[in-house]
Amino acid sequence: MISNFEFTSDEEFLGFIDTYLQSDDKLVSDLANLSSLIFHYLDDVSWCGFYLLDNDELYLGPFQGKAACTKIKIGKGVCGSAYKRGETLIVDDVNTFPGHIACDSASKSEIVIPLEGFGVLDIDSTSYSRFREKEKSLLENVMNLLSKKINS
Ligand code: SME
């Protein structure tokens, strides 16, 4: 069950994700479609994907965008820092973030939403300050829905 239609609000988008995640699809399939759905729903996004937990590092999972680095140590980069801190990180200018890992030199801002025991959702933009409270709330809700499925 998947439709490539236009969503008119965050509520509609989240409702679709909620229903979609109630299928018995494999997790990797869910992550692949979630990365695509988010990538196409949000404007001005150059990369959207998952890094998944494996012991003391995160490894590249399903994504949309250019090829990216495959391993990030917990505590390193924006992704590893967000996972270690257990909180969403919004970086308005990636050049000012100590230890930022530049997979794509065109990337200017980034948001990373962690999910304990699982990994992170990482989204990049080629615009500065692309991500705000609105996107944080939306994406944390997406991760809560994913968490519900993972833990069910
Ligand atoms: N910039 C990230 C690395 C992953 S790429 O953005 C796809 C970081 O600093 O963790």
Coordinates of N, CA and C and ligand atoms in Angstrom, one line a residue:
M1 N 0.8 -1.2 0.0 CA 0.0 0.0 0.0 C 0.9 1.2 0.0
I2 N 1.0 1.9 -1.1 CA 1.7 3.1 -1.2 C 1.2 4.0 -2.3
S3 N 1.1 5.3 -2.0 CA 0.6 6.2 -3.0 C 1.5 7.4 -3.1
N4 N 1.8 7.8 -4.3 CA 2.7 9.0 -4.4 C 1.8 10.2 -4.7
F5 N 1.0 10.5 -3.7 CA 0.1 11.7 -3.9 C 0.7 12.9 -3.1
E6 N 0.2 14.1 -3.3 CA 0.6 15.3 -2.6 C -0.1 15.3 -1.2
F7 N 0.6 15.6 -0.2 CA 0.0 15.8 1.1 C -0.2 17.3 1.3
T8 N -1.3 17.7 1.9 CA -1.6 19.1 2.1 C -1.3 19.6 3.4
S9 N -1.0 18.8 4.4 CA -0.7 19.3 5.7 C 0.2 18.2 6.4
D10 N 0.9 18.6 7.5 CA 1.7 17.7 8.3 C 0.8 16.6 8.9
E11 N -0.4 17.0 9.3 CA -1.4 16.1 9.9 C -1.7 15.0 8.9
E12 N -1.9 15.4 7.7 CA -2.3 14.4 6.7 C -1.1 13.5 6.4
F13 N 0.1 14.1 6.3 CA 1.3 13.3 6.1 C 1.5 12.3 7.2
L14 N 1.4 12.7 8.5 CA 1.6 11.8 9.6 C 0.5 10.7 9.7
G15 N -0.7 11.1 9.3 CA -1.8 10.1 9.3 C -1.5 9.0 8.3
F16 N -0.9 9.4 7.1 CA -0.6 8.4 6.1 C 0.6 7.5 6.6
I17 N 1.6 8.1 7.2 CA 2.7 7.3 7.8 C 2.2 6.3 8.8
D18 N 1.3 6.8 9.7 CA 0.8 6.0 10.7 C 0.1 4.7 10.1
T19 N -0.8 4.9 9.1 CA -1.5 3.8 8.5 C -0.5 2.9 7.7
Y20 N 0.5 3.6 7.0 CA 1.5 2.8 6.3 C 2.3 1.9 7.1
L21 N 2.6 2.4 8.3 CA 3.5 1.6 9.2 C 2.7 0.4 9.9
Q22 N 1.4 0.4 9.7 CA 0.6 -0.7 10.3 C 0.7 -2.0 9.4
S23 N 1.3 -1.9 8.3 CA 1.5 -3.1 7.4 C 2.5 -4.0 8.0
D24 N 2.6 -5.2 7.4 CA 3.5 -6.2 8.0 C 4.8 -6.2 7.1
D25 N 5.1 -5.0 6.5 CA 6.3 -4.9 5.6 C 7.5 -5.1 6.5
K26 N 8.6 -5.5 5.9 CA 9.9 -5.6 6.6 C 10.4 -4.2 7.0
L27 N 11.2 -4.1 8.0 CA 11.7 -2.8 8.5 C 12.5 -2.1 7.4
V28 N 13.3 -2.8 6.7 CA 14.2 -2.1 5.7 C 13.3 -1.5 4.6
S29 N 12.2 -2.2 4.3 CA 11.2 -1.6 3.3 C 10.6 -0.4 3.8
D30 N 10.2 -0.4 5.1 CA 9.6 0.8 5.7 C 10.6 1.9 5.7
L31 N 11.8 1.7 6.0 CA 12.8 2.7 6.1 C 13.1 3.3 4.7
A32 N 13.1 2.4 3.7 CA 13.3 2.9 2.3 C 12.1 3.8 1.9
N33 N 10.9 3.4 2.1 CA 9.8 4.2 1.8 C 9.7 5.5 2.6
L34 N 10.0 5.4 3.9 CA 9.9 6.6 4.7 C 10.9 7.6 4.2
S35 N 12.1 7.2 3.9 CA 13.1 8.2 3.4 C 12.6 8.9 2.1
S36 N 12.0 8.1 1.3 CA 11.4 8.7 0.0 C 10.2 9.6 0.3
L37 N 9.3 9.2 1.2 CA 8.2 10.0 1.5 C 8.6 11.3 2.1
I38 N 9.5 11.3 3.1 CA 10.0 12.6 3.7 C 10.7 13.4 2.7
F39 N 11.6 12.8 1.9 CA 12.4 13.5 0.9 C 11.5 14.3 -0.1
H40 N 10.4 13.7 -0.5 CA 9.5 14.3 -1.4 C 8.5 15.2 -0.8
Y41 N 8.2 15.0 0.5 CA 7.2 15.9 1.2 C 7.8 17.2 1.6
L42 N 9.1 17.2 2.1 CA 9.7 18.5 2.5 C 10.4 19.1 1.4
D43 N 10.2 20.5 1.3 CA 10.9 21.3 0.3 C 12.4 21.4 0.7
D44 N 13.2 21.7 -0.4 CA 14.6 22.1 -0.1 C 15.4 21.1 0.7
V45 N 15.3 19.9 0.4 CA 16.0 18.8 1.1 C 16.9 18.1 0.1
S46 N 18.2 18.0 0.4 CA 19.1 17.3 -0.6 C 19.5 15.9 -0.2
W47 N 19.2 15.5 1.1 CA 19.5 14.1 1.5 C 18.6 13.8 2.6
C48 N 18.1 12.6 2.6 CA 17.2 12.1 3.7 C 17.4 10.6 3.9
G49 N 17.8 10.2 5.1 CA 18.0 8.8 5.3 C 18.3 8.4 6.7
F50 N 18.5 7.1 6.9 CA 18.7 6.5 8.2 C 20.1 6.0 8.4
Y51 N 20.7 6.3 9.6 CA 21.9 5.6 10.0 C 21.5 4.7 11.2
L52 N 21.9 3.4 11.1 CA 21.4 2.4 12.1 C 22.5 2.0 13.1
L53 N 22.1 1.7 14.3 CA 23.0 1.4 15.4 C 23.6 0.0 15.2
D54 N 24.9 0.0 15.4 CA 25.6 -1.3 15.5 C 26.8 -1.2 16.5
N55 N 26.6 -1.6 17.7 CA 27.5 -1.5 18.8 C 27.9 0.0 19.0
D56 N 29.1 0.4 18.7 CA 29.5 1.8 19.0 C 29.5 2.7 17.8
E57 N 28.8 2.2 16.7 CA 28.7 3.1 15.5 C 27.4 3.0 14.8
L58 N 27.2 4.0 13.9 CA 26.0 4.0 13.1 C 26.4 3.6 11.7
Y59 N 25.6 2.8 11.0 CA 26.0 2.5 9.6 C 24.8 2.9 8.7
L60 N 25.2 3.2 7.5 CA 24.3 3.8 6.5 C 23.1 2.8 6.2
G61 N 21.9 3.4 6.3 CA 20.7 2.6 6.0 C 20.1 3.2 4.7
P62 N 18.8 2.8 4.5 CA 18.1 3.4 3.3 C 18.0 4.9 3.3
F63 N 18.2 5.5 2.1 CA 18.2 6.9 2.0 C 17.8 7.4 0.6
Q64 N 17.6 8.7 0.5 CA 17.4 9.3 -0.8 C 18.5 10.4 -0.9
G65 N 19.1 10.5 -2.1 CA 20.2 11.5 -2.3 C 21.4 10.9 -2.7
K66 N 22.5 11.7 -2.7 CA 23.8 11.3 -3.2 C 24.4 10.2 -2.2
A67 N 25.3 9.4 -2.8 CA 26.0 8.4 -1.9 C 26.6 9.1 -0.7
A68 N 26.6 8.4 0.4 CA 27.1 9.0 1.6 C 28.1 8.1 2.4
C69 N 28.7 8.7 3.4 CA 29.6 7.9 4.3 C 28.9 6.8 4.9
T70 N 29.5 5.6 5.1 CA 28.9 4.4 5.5 C 28.9 4.2 7.0
K71 N 29.9 4.8 7.7 CA 30.0 4.5 9.2 C 30.3 5.8 9.9
I72 N 29.6 6.0 11.1 CA 29.8 7.2 11.9 C 29.9 6.7 13.4
K73 N 31.0 7.0 14.0 CA 31.1 6.6 15.5 C 30.1 7.3 16.3
I74 N 29.6 6.7 17.3 CA 28.7 7.3 18.3 C 29.5 8.5 18.9
G75 N 28.9 9.7 18.9 CA 29.6 10.8 19.5 C 30.3 11.7 18.4
K76 N 30.4 11.2 17.2 CA 31.0 11.9 16.1 C 30.0 12.5 15.1
G77 N 30.4 13.6 14.5 CA 29.5 14.2 13.5 C 28.2 14.7 14.2
V78 N 27.3 15.2 13.3 CA 26.0 15.6 13.8 C 25.2 14.3 14.2
C79 N 25.3 13.3 13.4 CA 24.5 12.1 13.6 C 24.9 11.4 14.9
G80 N 26.2 11.2 15.1 CA 26.7 10.5 16.3 C 26.5 11.3 17.5
S81 N 26.6 12.6 17.4 CA 26.3 13.5 18.5 C 24.9 13.5 19.0
A82 N 24.0 13.5 18.0 CA 22.5 13.5 18.3 C 22.2 12.2 19.0
Y83 N 22.8 11.1 18.5 CA 22.5 9.8 19.1 C 23.0 9.7 20.5
K84 N 24.2 10.2 20.7 CA 24.8 10.1 22.1 C 24.0 11.0 23.0
R85 N 23.6 12.2 22.6 CA 22.9 13.1 23.5 C 21.4 12.7 23.7
G86 N 20.9 11.9 22.7 CA 19.5 11.4 22.9 C 18.5 12.5 22.6
E87 N 19.0 13.5 21.8 CA 18.0 14.6 21.4 C 18.2 15.1 20.0
T88 N 17.2 15.6 19.5 CA 17.2 16.2 18.1 C 18.2 17.3 18.0
L89 N 19.1 17.3 17.0 CA 20.0 18.4 16.8 C 19.6 19.1 15.5
I90 N 19.5 20.4 15.6 CA 19.3 21.2 14.4 C 20.6 22.1 14.2
V91 N 21.2 22.0 13.0 CA 22.4 22.7 12.8 C 22.1 23.7 11.6
D92 N 22.2 25.0 11.9 CA 21.8 26.0 10.9 C 22.9 26.2 9.8
D93 N 24.2 26.0 10.3 CA 25.3 26.1 9.4 C 26.3 25.0 9.7
V94 N 26.3 24.0 8.9 CA 27.1 22.8 9.2 C 28.6 23.1 9.4
N95 N 29.1 24.2 8.7 CA 30.5 24.6 8.8 C 30.9 25.0 10.3
T96 N 29.9 25.4 11.1 CA 30.2 25.8 12.4 C 30.0 24.7 13.4
F97 N 29.6 23.5 13.0 CA 29.5 22.4 13.9 C 30.8 21.6 14.0
P98 N 31.4 21.6 15.2 CA 32.7 20.9 15.4 C 32.6 19.4 15.0
G99 N 33.4 19.0 14.1 CA 33.4 17.6 13.8 C 32.3 17.1 12.8
H100 N 31.6 18.1 12.2 CA 30.6 17.8 11.2 C 31.3 16.9 10.1
I101 N 30.6 15.9 9.7 CA 31.1 15.0 8.6 C 30.4 15.4 7.3
A102 N 31.3 15.9 6.4 CA 30.7 16.4 5.1 C 30.7 15.3 4.1
C103 N 29.5 14.8 3.8 CA 29.4 13.7 2.8 C 29.2 14.5 1.5
D104 N 28.5 15.6 1.5 CA 28.2 16.4 0.3 C 28.6 17.8 0.6
S105 N 29.6 18.4 -0.1 CA 30.1 19.7 0.2 C 29.0 20.8 0.0
A106 N 27.9 20.4 -0.7 CA 26.9 21.4 -1.0 C 25.9 21.6 0.2
S107 N 26.0 20.6 1.2 CA 25.1 20.6 2.3 C 25.4 21.8 3.2
K108 N 24.4 22.6 3.7 CA 24.6 23.8 4.5 C 23.9 23.7 5.9
S109 N 22.8 23.0 5.9 CA 22.1 22.8 7.2 C 21.6 21.4 7.4
E110 N 21.3 21.0 8.6 CA 21.0 19.6 8.9 C 20.2 19.4 10.1
I111 N 19.3 18.4 10.1 CA 18.6 18.0 11.3 C 18.7 16.5 11.5
V112 N 19.0 16.1 12.8 CA 19.1 14.7 13.1 C 18.2 14.3 14.2
I113 N 17.4 13.3 14.0 CA 16.5 12.9 15.1 C 16.9 11.5 15.5
P114 N 17.3 11.3 16.8 CA 17.7 10.0 17.2 C 16.6 9.1 17.8
L115 N 16.8 7.8 17.7 CA 15.8 6.9 18.4 C 16.7 5.9 19.1
E116 N 16.6 5.9 20.4 CA 17.4 5.0 21.2 C 17.3 3.5 20.8
G117 N 18.5 2.9 20.7 CA 18.5 1.5 20.4 C 18.3 1.2 18.9
F118 N 18.1 2.2 18.1 CA 17.8 2.0 16.7 C 18.8 2.8 15.8
G119 N 18.9 4.1 16.0 CA 19.8 4.9 15.1 C 19.2 6.3 15.0
V120 N 19.4 6.9 13.8 CA 19.0 8.3 13.6 C 18.3 8.4 12.2
L121 N 17.5 9.4 12.1 CA 17.0 10.0 10.9 C 17.8 11.2 10.6
D122 N 18.5 11.3 9.5 CA 19.3 12.5 9.1 C 18.8 13.1 7.9
I123 N 18.7 14.5 7.9 CA 18.2 15.2 6.8 C 19.1 16.4 6.5
D124 N 19.5 16.6 5.3 CA 20.3 17.7 4.9 C 19.6 18.7 3.9
S125 N 20.1 19.9 3.9 CA 19.6 20.9 2.9 C 20.8 21.7 2.4
T126 N 20.7 22.2 1.2 CA 21.7 23.0 0.6 C 21.4 24.5 1.0
S127 N 20.4 24.8 1.8 CA 20.1 26.1 2.3 C 20.5 26.2 3.8
Y128 N 21.0 27.4 4.2 CA 21.3 27.6 5.6 C 20.0 27.7 6.4
S129 N 20.0 27.2 7.6 CA 18.8 27.4 8.5 C 17.5 26.8 8.0
R130 N 17.6 25.7 7.3 CA 16.4 25.2 6.6 C 15.4 24.6 7.7
F131 N 15.9 24.1 8.8 CA 15.1 23.3 9.7 C 14.7 24.1 11.0
R132 N 13.4 24.1 11.3 CA 12.9 24.8 12.4 C 12.1 23.9 13.3
E133 N 11.4 24.5 14.3 CA 10.6 23.8 15.2 C 9.5 23.0 14.5
K134 N 9.0 23.5 13.4 CA 7.9 22.8 12.7 C 8.4 21.5 12.1
E135 N 9.6 21.5 11.5 CA 10.2 20.3 11.0 C 10.6 19.3 12.1
K136 N 11.1 19.9 13.2 CA 11.5 19.1 14.4 C 10.3 18.3 14.9
S137 N 9.2 19.0 15.1 CA 8.0 18.4 15.6 C 7.5 17.3 14.6
L138 N 7.5 17.6 13.3 CA 7.0 16.6 12.3 C 7.9 15.4 12.4
L139 N 9.2 15.6 12.3 CA 10.1 14.4 12.2 C 10.2 13.6 13.5
E140 N 10.0 14.3 14.6 CA 10.0 13.5 15.9 C 8.7 12.7 15.9
N141 N 7.6 13.2 15.4 CA 6.4 12.4 15.3 C 6.6 11.2 14.4
V142 N 7.3 11.4 13.3 CA 7.5 10.3 12.4 C 8.3 9.2 13.1
M143 N 9.4 9.6 13.9 CA 10.2 8.7 14.6 C 9.4 8.0 15.7
N144 N 8.5 8.7 16.3 CA 7.6 8.1 17.3 C 6.8 7.0 16.7
L145 N 6.3 7.2 15.5 CA 5.4 6.2 14.8 C 6.3 5.0 14.5
L146 N 7.5 5.3 14.0 CA 8.5 4.2 13.7 C 8.8 3.4 15.0
S147 N 9.0 4.1 16.1 CA 9.3 3.4 17.3 C 8.2 2.5 17.8
K148 N 7.0 3.0 17.5 CA 5.8 2.2 17.9 C 5.8 0.8 17.1
K149 N 6.2 0.9 15.8 CA 6.2 -0.3 15.0 C 7.4 -1.2 15.5
I150 N 8.5 -0.6 15.7 CA 9.7 -1.4 16.1 C 9.5 -2.1 17.4
N151 N 8.8 -1.5 18.3 CA 8.6 -2.1 19.6 C 7.3 -2.9 19.7
S152 N 6.6 -3.0 18.6 CA 5.3 -3.8 18.7 C 5.5 -5.3 18.5
Ligands
SME1 N1 26.7 15.2 8.1 C1 26.5 14.0 8.9 C2 27.0 12.8 8.1 C3 26.0 12.1 7.3 S1 25.6 13.0 5.8 O1 25.1 14.3 6.2 C4 24.6 12.1 4.9 C5 27.2 14.1 10.2 O2 27.9 15.1 10.5 O3 27.0 13.2 11.1

